[in-house]
Amino acid sequence: MPAIWTAPRDWKAGEIVTPALMNAHVRDNISWLKTPTSGFKLVSSDIATTSTSFVDITGASVSITTNGGNVLCMFTACYTASTSLTLQIRFTQDGSPTVQLAQLTNPTTTGQMLSCFWLLQPAAGAHTFTVQHKAAIETGWSPA
């Protein structure tokens, strides 16, 4: 049975409580609260870019339907570069870029770890969240 939210009813003094009322207004709502919307993608192949503009990371996109609550986006990867560069990561929501979240400078050591976390509260509805990256020789980058 899928979890479905039912707007809580107003209970009245002397009202006879039936199993159907309790199931719809208590059990089902507790089930709904315990099963939040979620999405997950694992990109297990190597990813490469030489782009100096942000490009989508192939396969690093999740579409979910939210109920208006918080959404936590997370991204973790190990990076290696053959030359000195600055790697930047950001998320997009429904194709619109968000603030740049992470920068890794000179990742020439094999397997440097990079993690990003983003908490937002989009309006209820269908949304697509995508991770983008770019490689650039830059200085003075700021996360704003």
Short mmCIF file of the C-alpha atoms (twelve columns), coordinates in Angstrom:
data_MODEL
# 
_entry.id   MODEL 
# 
loop_
_atom_site.group_PDB 
_atom_site.id 
_atom_site.type_symbol 
_atom_site.label_atom_id 
_atom_site.label_alt_id 
_atom_site.label_comp_id 
_atom_site.label_asym_id 
_atom_site.label_seq_id 
_atom_site.Cartn_x 
_atom_site.Cartn_y 
_atom_site.Cartn_z 
_atom_site.pdbx_PDB_model_num 
ATOM 1   C CA . MET A 1   0.000   0.000  0.000   1 
ATOM 2   C CA . PRO A 2   1.537   3.363  -0.981  1 
ATOM 3   C CA . ALA A 3   1.841   5.975  1.731   1 
ATOM 4   C CA . ILE A 4   -0.823  8.646  1.251   1 
ATOM 5   C CA . TRP A 5   -1.267  11.805 3.320   1 
ATOM 6   C CA . THR A 6   -4.811  12.613 4.435   1 
ATOM 7   C CA . ALA A 7   -5.510  16.037 5.911   1 
ATOM 8   C CA . PRO A 8   -6.214  15.405 9.607   1 
ATOM 9   C CA . ARG A 9   -9.873  15.587 10.500  1 
ATOM 10  C CA . ASP A 10  -11.486 17.489 13.347  1 
ATOM 11  C CA . TRP A 11  -12.546 14.966 15.949  1 
ATOM 12  C CA . LYS A 12  -15.779 15.633 17.816  1 
ATOM 13  C CA . ALA A 13  -16.686 14.737 21.413  1 
ATOM 14  C CA . GLY A 14  -18.787 11.586 21.525  1 
ATOM 15  C CA . GLU A 15  -17.860 10.580 17.975  1 
ATOM 16  C CA . ILE A 16  -17.539 6.852  17.364  1 
ATOM 17  C CA . VAL A 17  -14.030 6.110  16.167  1 
ATOM 18  C CA . THR A 18  -13.960 3.405  13.509  1 
ATOM 19  C CA . PRO A 19  -10.996 1.403  12.236  1 
ATOM 20  C CA . ALA A 20  -11.367 3.113  8.838   1 
ATOM 21  C CA . LEU A 21  -11.071 6.576  10.444  1 
ATOM 22  C CA . MET A 22  -8.039  5.552  12.489  1 
ATOM 23  C CA . ASN A 23  -6.379  3.923  9.487   1 
ATOM 24  C CA . ALA A 24  -6.885  6.938  7.225   1 
ATOM 25  C CA . HIS A 25  -6.051  9.653  9.740   1 
ATOM 26  C CA . VAL A 26  -3.464  8.001  11.957  1 
ATOM 27  C CA . ARG A 27  -1.887  4.857  10.472  1 
ATOM 28  C CA . ASP A 28  -1.644  6.122  6.871   1 
ATOM 29  C CA . ASN A 29  -0.312  9.533  7.916   1 
ATOM 30  C CA . ILE A 30  2.360   7.932  10.098  1 
ATOM 31  C CA . SER A 31  3.339   5.699  7.166   1 
ATOM 32  C CA . TRP A 32  3.543   8.777  4.929   1 
ATOM 33  C CA . LEU A 33  5.826   10.543 7.424   1 
ATOM 34  C CA . LYS A 34  8.078   7.475  7.635   1 
ATOM 35  C CA . THR A 35  8.510   7.149  3.851   1 
ATOM 36  C CA . PRO A 36  9.861   10.466 2.572   1 
ATOM 37  C CA . THR A 37  10.454  10.987 -1.127  1 
ATOM 38  C CA . SER A 38  13.984  10.026 -2.105  1 
ATOM 39  C CA . GLY A 39  16.158  9.442  -5.121  1 
ATOM 40  C CA . PHE A 40  19.625  7.998  -5.617  1 
ATOM 41  C CA . LYS A 41  22.099  7.701  -8.492  1 
ATOM 42  C CA . LEU A 42  25.396  5.877  -8.542  1 
ATOM 43  C CA . VAL A 43  27.736  6.719  -11.390 1 
ATOM 44  C CA . SER A 44  30.342  3.975  -11.330 1 
ATOM 45  C CA . SER A 45  32.185  4.755  -14.559 1 
ATOM 46  C CA . ASP A 46  35.025  7.236  -14.971 1 
ATOM 47  C CA . ILE A 47  33.918  10.781 -15.738 1 
ATOM 48  C CA . ALA A 48  36.071  13.266 -17.614 1 
ATOM 49  C CA . THR A 49  35.748  16.869 -18.688 1 
ATOM 50  C CA . THR A 50  37.943  19.489 -20.276 1 
ATOM 51  C CA . SER A 51  35.058  21.941 -20.522 1 
ATOM 52  C CA . THR A 52  35.638  25.410 -19.094 1 
ATOM 53  C CA . SER A 53  31.851  25.853 -18.851 1 
ATOM 54  C CA . PHE A 54  29.637  23.834 -16.541 1 
ATOM 55  C CA . VAL A 55  28.401  20.590 -18.112 1 
ATOM 56  C CA . ASP A 56  26.161  17.868 -16.714 1 
ATOM 57  C CA . ILE A 57  27.878  14.817 -15.285 1 
ATOM 58  C CA . THR A 58  26.384  12.001 -17.342 1 
ATOM 59  C CA . GLY A 59  24.079  9.897  -15.204 1 
ATOM 60  C CA . ALA A 60  24.234  12.255 -12.196 1 
ATOM 61  C CA . SER A 61  20.633  13.424 -12.368 1 
ATOM 62  C CA . VAL A 62  17.657  12.513 -10.164 1 
ATOM 63  C CA . SER A 63  13.981  13.348 -10.742 1 
ATOM 64  C CA . ILE A 64  11.603  13.236 -7.783  1 
ATOM 65  C CA . THR A 65  8.203   14.607 -6.840  1 
ATOM 66  C CA . THR A 66  8.432   16.544 -3.594  1 
ATOM 67  C CA . ASN A 67  5.755   17.457 -1.087  1 
ATOM 68  C CA . GLY A 68  7.184   20.890 -0.302  1 
ATOM 69  C CA . GLY A 69  9.660   19.745 2.349   1 
ATOM 70  C CA . ASN A 70  13.434  19.950 2.449   1 
ATOM 71  C CA . VAL A 71  15.560  18.201 -0.166  1 
ATOM 72  C CA . LEU A 72  19.159  17.256 0.611   1 
ATOM 73  C CA . CYS A 73  21.378  16.795 -2.447  1 
ATOM 74  C CA . MET A 74  24.734  15.096 -1.910  1 
ATOM 75  C CA . PHE A 75  27.635  14.378 -4.236  1 
ATOM 76  C CA . THR A 76  30.898  12.585 -3.466  1 
ATOM 77  C CA . ALA A 77  33.668  11.629 -5.865  1 
ATOM 78  C CA . CYS A 78  37.384  10.925 -6.157  1 
ATOM 79  C CA . TYR A 79  39.132  13.131 -8.720  1 
ATOM 80  C CA . THR A 80  42.474  13.005 -10.482 1 
ATOM 81  C CA . ALA A 81  43.845  15.446 -13.036 1 
ATOM 82  C CA . SER A 82  46.843  15.097 -15.310 1 
ATOM 83  C CA . THR A 83  47.516  18.846 -15.265 1 
ATOM 84  C CA . SER A 84  47.161  21.671 -12.790 1 
ATOM 85  C CA . LEU A 85  43.606  22.995 -12.858 1 
ATOM 86  C CA . THR A 86  40.652  24.074 -10.781 1 
ATOM 87  C CA . LEU A 87  37.666  21.748 -10.719 1 
ATOM 88  C CA . GLN A 88  34.291  23.204 -9.760  1 
ATOM 89  C CA . ILE A 89  31.052  21.401 -8.924  1 
ATOM 90  C CA . ARG A 90  27.504  22.731 -8.698  1 
ATOM 91  C CA . PHE A 91  23.943  21.444 -8.683  1 
ATOM 92  C CA . THR A 92  21.070  22.512 -10.906 1 
ATOM 93  C CA . GLN A 93  17.403  22.355 -10.018 1 
ATOM 94  C CA . ASP A 94  15.108  21.966 -13.019 1 
ATOM 95  C CA . GLY A 95  17.920  23.174 -15.281 1 
ATOM 96  C CA . SER A 96  18.609  26.366 -13.305 1 
ATOM 97  C CA . PRO A 97  22.073  26.571 -11.772 1 
ATOM 98  C CA . THR A 98  22.572  27.014 -8.069  1 
ATOM 99  C CA . VAL A 99  25.540  28.500 -6.317  1 
ATOM 100 C CA . GLN A 100 28.852  26.761 -7.040  1 
ATOM 101 C CA . LEU A 101 29.355  24.462 -4.122  1 
ATOM 102 C CA . ALA A 102 32.805  22.997 -4.323  1 
ATOM 103 C CA . GLN A 103 36.199  23.657 -5.768  1 
ATOM 104 C CA . LEU A 104 39.208  21.382 -5.907  1 
ATOM 105 C CA . THR A 105 42.469  22.991 -6.973  1 
ATOM 106 C CA . ASN A 106 45.300  20.968 -8.507  1 
ATOM 107 C CA . PRO A 107 43.783  17.486 -8.052  1 
ATOM 108 C CA . THR A 108 46.891  15.834 -9.506  1 
ATOM 109 C CA . THR A 109 47.128  13.346 -6.664  1 
ATOM 110 C CA . THR A 110 45.278  10.146 -7.476  1 
ATOM 111 C CA . GLY A 111 41.885  9.909  -5.828  1 
ATOM 112 C CA . GLN A 112 41.430  13.258 -4.102  1 
ATOM 113 C CA . MET A 113 38.041  13.236 -2.396  1 
ATOM 114 C CA . LEU A 114 35.426  15.911 -3.039  1 
ATOM 115 C CA . SER A 115 32.011  16.071 -1.336  1 
ATOM 116 C CA . CYS A 116 29.149  18.551 -1.724  1 
ATOM 117 C CA . PHE A 117 25.903  18.886 0.197   1 
ATOM 118 C CA . TRP A 118 23.001  21.178 -0.658  1 
ATOM 119 C CA . LEU A 119 19.818  21.668 1.386   1 
ATOM 120 C CA . LEU A 120 16.872  23.424 -0.203  1 
ATOM 121 C CA . GLN A 121 13.099  23.587 0.045   1 
ATOM 122 C CA . PRO A 122 11.553  23.577 -3.425  1 
ATOM 123 C CA . ALA A 123 7.836   24.014 -3.974  1 
ATOM 124 C CA . ALA A 124 5.807   20.816 -4.014  1 
ATOM 125 C CA . GLY A 125 5.926   19.133 -7.414  1 
ATOM 126 C CA . ALA A 126 8.199   17.319 -9.844  1 
ATOM 127 C CA . HIS A 127 11.853  18.423 -9.846  1 
ATOM 128 C CA . THR A 128 15.093  17.287 -11.458 1 
ATOM 129 C CA . PHE A 129 18.415  17.766 -9.672  1 
ATOM 130 C CA . THR A 130 21.646  17.422 -11.662 1 
ATOM 131 C CA . VAL A 131 25.341  17.629 -10.770 1 
ATOM 132 C CA . GLN A 132 27.554  19.676 -13.106 1 
ATOM 133 C CA . HIS A 133 31.309  20.153 -13.260 1 
ATOM 134 C CA . LYS A 134 33.882  22.171 -15.136 1 
ATOM 135 C CA . ALA A 135 37.643  22.260 -15.398 1 
ATOM 136 C CA . ALA A 136 39.194  25.691 -15.527 1 
ATOM 137 C CA . ILE A 137 42.497  27.390 -14.929 1 
ATOM 138 C CA . GLU A 138 41.192  30.076 -12.614 1 
ATOM 139 C CA . THR A 139 42.155  31.983 -9.501  1 
ATOM 140 C CA . GLY A 140 40.080  33.922 -7.029  1 
ATOM 141 C CA . TRP A 141 37.068  31.621 -7.171  1 
ATOM 142 C CA . SER A 142 34.487  32.186 -4.460  1 
ATOM 143 C CA . PRO A 143 31.441  30.096 -3.601  1 
ATOM 144 C CA . ALA A 144 29.029  33.021 -3.959  1 
# 
